[in-house]
């Protein structure tokens, strides 16, 4: 049971780190959204999104993480980012 508690504590720490990393990522993407709105650029960039998905799928494979899961996760984040970018356009 001590090992279970230790592993759960590690998971809790990793979850906290993920939240902080996501918060930092969204600070950056919100700034990108403001810049896109200022320069009348579209909220979505399908070419960049495709490159990022391919890059993260490769990273997932290297990290022994299911690349399909990594892609779903990134697609979820991208959809939220696009929603924020659309909001900046009014």
Coordinates of C-alpha atoms in Angstrom, one line a residue:
X1 CA 0.0 0.0 0.0
X2 CA 2.9 2.3 0.6
X3 CA 4.0 2.0 -3.1
X4 CA 0.4 2.8 -4.2
X5 CA 0.4 5.9 -2.1
X6 CA 3.8 6.9 -3.4
X7 CA 2.7 6.4 -7.0
X8 CA -0.5 8.4 -6.4
X9 CA 1.5 11.2 -4.9
X10 CA 3.7 11.3 -8.0
X11 CA 0.6 11.3 -10.2
X12 CA -0.8 14.3 -8.2
X13 CA 2.5 16.2 -8.7
X14 CA 2.5 15.5 -12.4
X15 CA -1.1 16.6 -12.7
X16 CA -0.3 19.8 -11.0
X17 CA 2.7 20.4 -13.3
X18 CA 0.5 19.7 -16.3
X19 CA -2.0 22.4 -15.2
X20 CA 0.8 24.9 -14.8
X21 CA 2.3 24.0 -18.2
X22 CA -1.1 24.3 -19.8
X23 CA -1.7 27.7 -18.2
X24 CA 1.7 28.9 -19.6
X25 CA 0.8 27.5 -23.0
X26 CA -2.5 29.3 -23.1
X27 CA -0.9 32.6 -22.0
X28 CA 1.2 32.3 -25.2
X29 CA -1.6 31.3 -27.4
X30 CA -3.8 34.1 -26.2
X31 CA -1.0 36.5 -27.1
X32 CA -0.9 34.9 -30.5
X33 CA -4.7 35.3 -30.8
X34 CA -4.4 39.1 -30.0
X35 CA -1.6 39.4 -32.7
X36 CA -3.7 37.5 -35.2
X37 CA -6.7 39.8 -34.5
X38 CA -4.5 42.9 -34.8
X39 CA -3.1 41.8 -38.1
X40 CA -6.4 40.4 -39.4
X41 CA -5.1 36.8 -39.7
X42 CA -7.5 33.8 -39.5
X43 CA -7.9 32.2 -36.1
X44 CA -6.9 28.8 -37.4
X45 CA -3.7 27.8 -39.2
X46 CA -4.4 24.3 -40.6
X47 CA -0.9 23.9 -42.0
X48 CA 0.8 24.7 -38.7
X49 CA -1.7 22.5 -36.9
X50 CA -0.9 19.5 -39.2
X51 CA 2.8 20.0 -38.6
X52 CA 2.3 20.2 -34.9
X53 CA 0.2 17.0 -34.8
X54 CA 2.9 15.2 -36.9
X55 CA 5.6 16.5 -34.6
X56 CA 3.8 15.5 -31.4
X57 CA 2.9 12.1 -32.8
X58 CA 6.6 11.4 -33.4
X59 CA 7.5 12.7 -29.9
X60 CA 4.8 10.5 -28.4
X61 CA 6.2 7.4 -30.2
X62 CA 9.7 8.3 -28.9
X63 CA 8.2 8.7 -25.4
X64 CA 6.3 5.4 -25.5
X65 CA 3.0 7.2 -25.5
X66 CA 0.1 6.2 -27.8
X67 CA 0.4 8.7 -30.7
X68 CA -3.4 8.5 -31.3
X69 CA -3.9 9.7 -27.7
X70 CA -1.3 12.5 -28.1
X71 CA -3.1 13.6 -31.3
X72 CA -6.5 13.6 -29.6
X73 CA -5.1 15.6 -26.7
X74 CA -3.5 18.1 -29.1
X75 CA -6.7 18.4 -31.2
X76 CA -8.6 19.2 -28.0
X77 CA -6.1 21.9 -27.1
X78 CA -6.1 23.3 -30.7
X79 CA -9.9 23.6 -30.7
X80 CA -9.8 25.5 -27.4
X81 CA -7.0 27.8 -28.8
X82 CA -9.1 28.5 -31.9
X83 CA -12.1 29.3 -29.8
X84 CA -10.0 31.9 -27.9
X85 CA -8.6 33.3 -31.1
X86 CA -12.1 33.7 -32.5
X87 CA -13.2 35.6 -29.4
X88 CA -10.4 38.1 -29.9
X89 CA -11.9 38.9 -33.3
X90 CA -15.1 40.0 -31.7

